[in-house]
Coordinates of C-alpha atoms and ligand atoms in Angstrom, one line a residue:
M1 CA -9.5 -3.0 -4.0
N2 CA -10.6 -6.1 -5.3
P3 CA -13.7 -7.9 -6.4
P4 CA -16.1 -9.3 -5.4
S5 CA -18.4 -8.6 -2.4
S6 CA -21.1 -10.5 -0.8
S7 CA -24.3 -10.5 -2.8
S8 CA -24.6 -12.3 -6.1
S9 CA -23.9 -16.0 -6.4
L10 CA -23.3 -15.5 -10.1
V11 CA -20.2 -13.5 -9.1
F12 CA -19.1 -16.3 -7.0
L13 CA -19.2 -18.8 -9.9
V14 CA -17.5 -16.5 -12.1
L15 CA -14.7 -15.8 -9.6
V16 CA -14.3 -19.5 -8.7
S17 CA -13.6 -20.2 -12.3
L18 CA -11.3 -17.3 -12.4
L19 CA -9.6 -18.7 -9.3
L20 CA -9.0 -22.1 -10.8
S21 CA -6.9 -21.1 -14.0
S22 CA -3.8 -22.8 -14.1
S23 CA 0.0 -21.9 -13.6
S24 CA 2.7 -23.4 -11.5
L25 CA 4.7 -22.0 -8.7
A26 CA 7.1 -23.7 -6.5
A27 CA 7.8 -22.1 -3.1
N28 CA 8.5 -22.4 0.5
N29 CA 5.6 -22.6 2.7
N30 CA 5.2 -19.8 5.1
E31 CA 2.9 -21.1 7.7
L32 CA 0.8 -18.5 9.6
A33 CA 3.0 -18.4 12.8
S34 CA 1.5 -18.2 16.4
S35 CA 3.3 -14.9 16.5
E36 CA 0.6 -13.2 14.4
E37 CA -1.5 -10.5 15.8
V38 CA -4.4 -8.3 14.8
I39 CA -4.8 -4.7 15.2
R40 CA -8.5 -3.8 15.3
L41 CA -9.7 -0.6 13.6
P42 CA -12.1 1.7 15.6
G43 CA -15.6 0.7 14.3
V44 CA -14.6 0.9 10.5
T45 CA -13.4 -1.5 8.0
G46 CA -11.4 -2.1 4.9
P47 CA -7.7 -1.1 5.5
E48 CA -7.1 -2.0 1.8
S49 CA -3.6 -0.5 1.8
L50 CA -0.9 0.3 4.4
A51 CA 1.9 2.8 4.5
F52 CA 4.8 3.6 6.7
D53 CA 6.1 7.2 7.1
C54 CA 9.7 8.8 6.8
N55 CA 10.4 7.8 10.4
G56 CA 9.0 4.2 10.0
D57 CA 5.9 5.2 12.0
G58 CA 2.4 3.7 11.2
P59 CA 1.1 1.9 9.7
Y60 CA -1.4 4.5 8.1
V61 CA -4.4 2.9 6.6
G62 CA -7.4 4.2 4.4
V63 CA -10.7 2.9 5.6
S64 CA -14.4 2.6 4.8
D65 CA -15.5 6.0 6.1
G66 CA -13.1 7.8 3.9
R67 CA -10.6 8.8 6.5
I68 CA -6.9 7.9 6.7
L69 CA -6.0 6.6 10.1
R70 CA -2.4 6.4 11.8
W71 CA -1.6 3.9 14.2
N72 CA 0.4 5.2 17.3
R73 CA 2.5 2.2 18.5
T74 CA 3.4 3.6 21.8
L75 CA -0.3 4.3 22.7
K76 CA -1.5 1.4 20.8
Q77 CA -4.4 3.6 19.4
W78 CA -5.5 4.9 16.0
F79 CA -5.7 8.6 15.4
E80 CA -7.2 10.4 12.4
F81 CA -4.5 11.6 10.1
A82 CA -6.2 12.9 6.8
L83 CA -9.3 13.3 4.9
T84 CA -9.6 13.1 1.0
S85 CA -12.3 15.8 0.7
P86 CA -12.8 19.3 2.3
H87 CA -16.6 18.7 1.9
R88 CA -16.7 15.4 3.9
D89 CA -19.7 15.4 6.2
R90 CA -18.5 14.1 9.6
K91 CA -21.9 13.4 10.9
L92 CA -22.7 11.4 7.8
C93 CA -19.4 9.8 7.3
D94 CA -17.5 9.2 10.5
G95 CA -17.7 5.5 11.3
S96 CA -19.4 4.6 8.2
T97 CA -19.1 1.0 6.5
D98 CA -21.8 1.8 3.9
P99 CA -20.4 1.7 0.4
N100 CA -23.1 4.0 -0.8
K101 CA -21.8 6.9 1.2
E102 CA -18.4 6.5 -0.5
P103 CA -19.0 9.1 -3.3
I104 CA -19.5 11.8 -0.3
C105 CA -17.1 10.5 2.2
G106 CA -14.1 9.2 -0.1
R107 CA -12.7 5.8 -0.2
P108 CA -8.9 5.8 0.0
L109 CA -7.4 2.8 -1.5
G110 CA -3.9 3.1 -2.5
L111 CA -1.4 4.6 -0.1
K112 CA 2.3 5.4 -0.4
F113 CA 4.8 7.8 1.2
N114 CA 7.4 9.6 -0.8
K115 CA 10.4 8.9 1.6
K116 CA 12.2 11.9 0.3
T117 CA 9.5 14.4 1.0
C118 CA 7.5 12.6 3.6
N119 CA 4.3 13.4 1.7
L120 CA 1.7 10.9 1.5
Y121 CA 0.3 10.1 -1.9
I122 CA -3.2 8.7 -1.9
A123 CA -5.4 6.9 -4.6
D124 CA -9.1 7.8 -3.6
A125 CA -11.6 5.8 -5.7
Y126 CA -13.7 8.8 -5.9
F127 CA -11.5 11.9 -5.5
G128 CA -8.6 11.0 -7.6
L129 CA -5.1 11.4 -7.0
L130 CA -4.2 13.3 -3.9
M131 CA -1.2 14.3 -1.5
V132 CA -1.1 15.3 2.0
G133 CA 2.0 16.6 3.9
P134 CA 3.5 14.9 7.1
S135 CA 1.1 16.6 9.5
G136 CA -2.0 15.4 7.7
G137 CA -5.2 17.2 7.3
V138 CA -7.3 17.6 4.2
A139 CA -5.3 16.2 1.3
Q140 CA -4.7 18.4 -1.8
Q141 CA -6.1 16.9 -5.0
L142 CA -3.5 16.4 -7.7
A143 CA -5.6 15.1 -10.5
I144 CA -9.1 14.4 -11.3
S145 CA -8.7 13.9 -15.1
A146 CA -6.2 12.8 -17.6
S147 CA -4.8 15.2 -20.2
D148 CA -7.1 13.8 -22.8
G149 CA -9.9 15.1 -20.8
S150 CA -11.3 11.8 -19.4
P151 CA -12.2 11.9 -15.6
L152 CA -10.5 9.6 -13.3
H153 CA -13.3 7.3 -12.2
F154 CA -12.1 4.6 -10.0
V155 CA -8.5 5.3 -8.7
N156 CA -7.0 2.3 -7.0
A157 CA -3.4 1.9 -6.4
L158 CA -0.3 3.9 -7.0
D159 CA 3.6 4.0 -6.7
I160 CA 6.0 6.9 -6.8
D161 CA 9.3 7.4 -8.6
E162 CA 10.9 9.2 -5.6
K163 CA 13.7 10.7 -7.8
S164 CA 11.5 12.4 -10.2
G165 CA 8.2 12.6 -8.1
V166 CA 6.2 10.9 -10.9
V167 CA 3.3 8.9 -9.8
Y168 CA 2.1 5.8 -11.5
F169 CA -1.5 4.7 -10.7
S170 CA -4.4 2.4 -12.0
D171 CA -7.7 3.7 -12.7
T172 CA -9.7 0.4 -12.4
S173 CA -12.7 1.5 -14.7
T174 CA -14.1 4.3 -16.6
L175 CA -17.7 2.7 -16.4
F176 CA -18.2 1.4 -12.8
Q177 CA -17.4 3.0 -9.4
R178 CA -15.7 1.1 -6.8
R179 CA -19.0 0.2 -5.1
E180 CA -20.1 -1.4 -8.2
Y181 CA -16.9 -3.4 -8.7
Q182 CA -18.7 -6.7 -8.9
L183 CA -20.3 -5.5 -12.2
A184 CA -16.9 -4.7 -13.6
V185 CA -15.9 -8.3 -13.1
L186 CA -19.3 -9.8 -14.2
T187 CA -19.4 -7.9 -17.4
G188 CA -15.8 -8.5 -18.3
D189 CA -15.3 -4.6 -18.3
K190 CA -12.1 -3.7 -20.0
T191 CA -11.9 0.1 -19.6
G192 CA -9.5 0.1 -16.9
R193 CA -6.1 2.2 -17.3
L194 CA -2.7 2.7 -16.2
L195 CA -1.7 6.4 -15.9
K196 CA 1.2 8.6 -15.0
Y197 CA 1.2 11.9 -13.1
D198 CA 4.2 14.3 -13.7
P199 CA 4.5 16.9 -10.9
S200 CA 6.2 19.3 -13.2
S201 CA 3.5 19.6 -15.8
K202 CA 0.7 18.5 -13.3
K203 CA -0.6 16.4 -16.2
V204 CA -1.9 12.9 -16.2
Q205 CA -0.9 10.7 -19.2
V206 CA -2.8 7.5 -20.2
L207 CA -0.1 4.9 -20.6
V208 CA -2.2 1.8 -21.1
K209 CA -6.0 1.5 -21.9
G210 CA -8.2 -1.5 -22.2
L211 CA -7.3 -3.3 -19.0
A212 CA -9.7 -5.6 -17.1
F213 CA -9.7 -4.5 -13.5
P214 CA -6.2 -3.0 -13.2
N215 CA -5.4 -3.0 -9.7
G216 CA -2.0 -3.0 -7.8
V217 CA 1.0 -1.0 -9.2
A218 CA 4.6 -1.3 -7.9
L219 CA 7.9 0.2 -9.3
S220 CA 10.9 -1.9 -9.6
K221 CA 13.9 -0.5 -7.3
D222 CA 15.6 1.3 -10.3
C223 CA 12.4 2.5 -11.6
S224 CA 13.0 0.8 -15.1
F225 CA 9.7 -1.1 -15.0
L226 CA 6.7 -1.5 -13.0
L227 CA 4.4 -4.4 -12.1
L228 CA 0.6 -4.0 -12.8
A229 CA -2.1 -6.4 -11.6
E230 CA -4.9 -7.0 -13.9
S231 CA -7.3 -8.8 -11.4
T232 CA -10.0 -10.2 -13.8
F233 CA -7.5 -12.2 -15.8
N234 CA -5.2 -13.3 -12.8
I235 CA -2.2 -11.7 -14.4
I236 CA 0.8 -9.6 -13.4
H237 CA 2.1 -7.5 -16.2
K238 CA 5.7 -6.1 -16.4
V239 CA 5.5 -2.6 -17.9
W240 CA 8.7 -1.1 -19.2
L241 CA 9.1 2.7 -18.4
T242 CA 12.2 3.4 -20.4
G243 CA 13.6 2.7 -23.8
S244 CA 12.0 1.3 -27.0
K245 CA 9.7 -1.1 -25.0
A246 CA 8.3 1.7 -22.9
Y247 CA 4.6 1.2 -22.0
N248 CA 4.6 -2.3 -23.7
L249 CA 3.2 -5.0 -21.5
E250 CA 5.0 -8.3 -20.9
P251 CA 3.5 -11.2 -19.0
F252 CA 5.4 -11.6 -15.5
A253 CA 3.3 -14.0 -13.6
L254 CA 0.0 -15.8 -14.1
L255 CA -1.8 -16.8 -10.8
K256 CA -4.3 -18.9 -9.5
R257 CA -5.9 -16.3 -7.6
S258 CA -6.8 -12.8 -8.3
P259 CA -4.1 -10.4 -7.4
D260 CA -4.7 -7.1 -5.6
N261 CA -2.1 -4.7 -4.5
I262 CA 1.5 -5.2 -4.9
K263 CA 4.3 -3.7 -2.7
T264 CA 8.0 -3.7 -2.6
N265 CA 10.1 -4.5 0.2
K266 CA 13.6 -2.8 0.9
K267 CA 15.5 -5.3 -1.4
G268 CA 13.1 -4.6 -4.3
D269 CA 11.2 -7.9 -4.2
F270 CA 7.5 -7.7 -4.8
W271 CA 4.8 -8.9 -2.4
V272 CA 1.6 -9.6 -4.4
A273 CA -1.6 -9.9 -2.3
L274 CA -3.7 -12.6 -3.6
N275 CA -7.5 -12.8 -2.8
S276 CA -9.0 -16.2 -1.9
Y277 CA -12.7 -15.0 -1.9
R278 CA -13.3 -17.4 0.9
S279 CA -14.8 -14.6 3.0
V280 CA -17.4 -14.0 0.5
L281 CA -18.2 -17.6 -0.9
P282 CA -21.5 -18.5 0.9
N283 CA -21.8 -22.2 2.3
T284 CA -18.4 -23.0 0.9
D285 CA -15.6 -23.9 3.1
H286 CA -11.8 -24.1 2.3
N287 CA -11.8 -27.8 1.6
E288 CA -14.5 -27.8 -1.0
I289 CA -12.7 -25.2 -2.9
V290 CA -9.3 -26.7 -2.9
Q291 CA -10.8 -30.2 -4.0
K292 CA -11.7 -28.8 -7.3
E293 CA -8.3 -28.3 -8.4
D294 CA -6.9 -31.7 -7.5
Q295 CA -4.1 -31.9 -10.3
N296 CA -2.3 -29.0 -8.7
P297 CA -0.5 -29.7 -5.6
W298 CA 0.6 -26.1 -5.0
W299 CA -3.0 -25.3 -4.7
I300 CA -4.1 -28.1 -2.6
K301 CA -1.4 -28.2 0.0
Q302 CA -1.5 -24.3 0.6
D303 CA -3.8 -21.5 0.9
P304 CA -1.8 -19.0 -0.8
V305 CA -2.9 -15.5 0.2
A306 CA 0.2 -13.7 -1.0
V307 CA 3.1 -14.5 -2.9
K308 CA 6.7 -12.6 -3.1
F309 CA 8.5 -12.4 -6.5
D310 CA 11.8 -11.2 -7.4
G311 CA 12.3 -8.8 -10.3
N312 CA 12.7 -11.8 -12.7
G313 CA 9.3 -13.5 -11.6
E314 CA 10.9 -16.1 -9.5
T315 CA 8.7 -17.1 -6.6
L316 CA 10.6 -16.5 -3.2
E317 CA 7.9 -17.0 -0.8
V318 CA 4.2 -17.8 -0.2
L319 CA 2.2 -16.6 2.6
D320 CA -0.2 -19.3 3.5
G321 CA -3.6 -18.3 5.0
G322 CA -4.0 -21.9 6.4
G323 CA -7.5 -22.2 5.3
G324 CA -8.7 -20.0 8.2
Q325 CA -10.7 -16.7 8.4
K326 CA -8.0 -14.6 9.6
L327 CA -6.3 -14.0 6.1
D328 CA -9.4 -15.0 3.9
S329 CA -9.2 -11.5 2.4
V330 CA -5.9 -10.0 1.8
S331 CA -5.6 -6.9 -0.3
E332 CA -2.1 -6.0 0.5
V333 CA 1.4 -7.3 2.2
E334 CA 3.7 -4.6 3.4
E335 CA 7.1 -6.0 4.6
N336 CA 8.3 -3.7 7.3
D337 CA 10.8 -4.4 10.2
G338 CA 10.9 -8.2 9.4
R339 CA 7.1 -8.3 9.6
L340 CA 4.4 -8.6 7.1
W341 CA 1.6 -6.0 7.6
I342 CA -1.5 -7.2 6.0
G343 CA -4.3 -5.0 4.7
S344 CA -7.9 -6.1 3.5
V345 CA -10.7 -4.3 1.8
R346 CA -13.1 -6.2 3.9
K347 CA -11.6 -6.9 7.3
D348 CA -12.0 -4.6 10.6
Y349 CA -8.5 -5.1 11.4
V350 CA -4.7 -5.1 10.1
A351 CA -3.0 -8.5 10.5
V352 CA 0.6 -8.6 11.6
V353 CA 2.7 -11.7 10.8
N354 CA 6.3 -12.2 11.9
N355 CA 8.5 -13.2 8.9
V356 CA 12.1 -13.7 10.2
Ligands
NAG401 C1 2.3 8.7 19.9 O1 1.6 9.3 21.0 C2 2.4 10.1 21.9 C3 1.7 10.6 23.0 O2 0.7 11.6 22.3 C4 3.4 11.1 21.3 O3 4.3 11.6 22.0 C5 4.0 10.3 20.1 O4 4.9 11.3 19.4 C6 3.0 9.6 19.3 N1 3.9 8.8 18.2 C7 3.9 9.0 17.0 C8 4.6 8.1 16.3 O5 3.0 9.8 16.5

């Protein structure tokens, strides 16, 4: 999940200035190819995160009405897979795109399968950290508060250490709920946290506090560190998980656009989704925005909507949105089968780009 939404022009100004902070990245241009396709959702929006199961089937997506849907590639059809609350009212919720219903319907944001157990872990902005087995249904709530007693308030993204079953996840704000995320950005809220769920103790430990819109979380291949997006500051942090530096933050990448979810590919490289905000900037087209940053060629020539880093922070690839509408709101990029599967907290589709 990522700021902002449509209403306040003040938000837009704040965000434009955030987007224009400086950094330099040299990379190959990955033009949006003609081989792209779009998989429409059935009347709902916001497939923020994507996941593929143990068999490589999917994607699975969490959507605006609180359900987790599964794509059947043979039938080319979406099916309901899971819910994040046993109390979800189908009449009220099914098909909803109304953020005000989220506290009742749920809003699954982060998704990730543990490939060892085939269980799906879910970060629901309202219902905390959950897990559901391979056949789906109503997910089991794993945690709704941390061991210091503080409630989970805006759970956003997660990753799993498959050896230990430990889940690392972000709680974006202790003050604002997901549907109020613009306020978290506008007020410079710094109550976000990085947390750790240990399945043996069933406890949630607060690892890092005081973060400004912590968002994507992704573990390195050897699980020695994770990357954490702090969206308000356009920063990716490296967080060591072992040794004397454990839970210290180191800068990993400074970005020009706001980072959202982070996912690793099979090699252990990291895809960071960048939000352009073009889809929510009123009366502003791509050219107007890019002209403001005329001293930076990377920014002018490209419309970076995602960037792939190796574990050392070297840029491997940039996904270019081409200034168009199709990729003007990218929340997550999941590399699977030589393709990039692209989620968005705003769109009513999953985009797929061939990436050979
Ligand atoms: C897709 O649907 C068909 C027909 O119901 C079923 O046989 C198949 O197992 C489904 N595929 C997946 C991946 O669920």
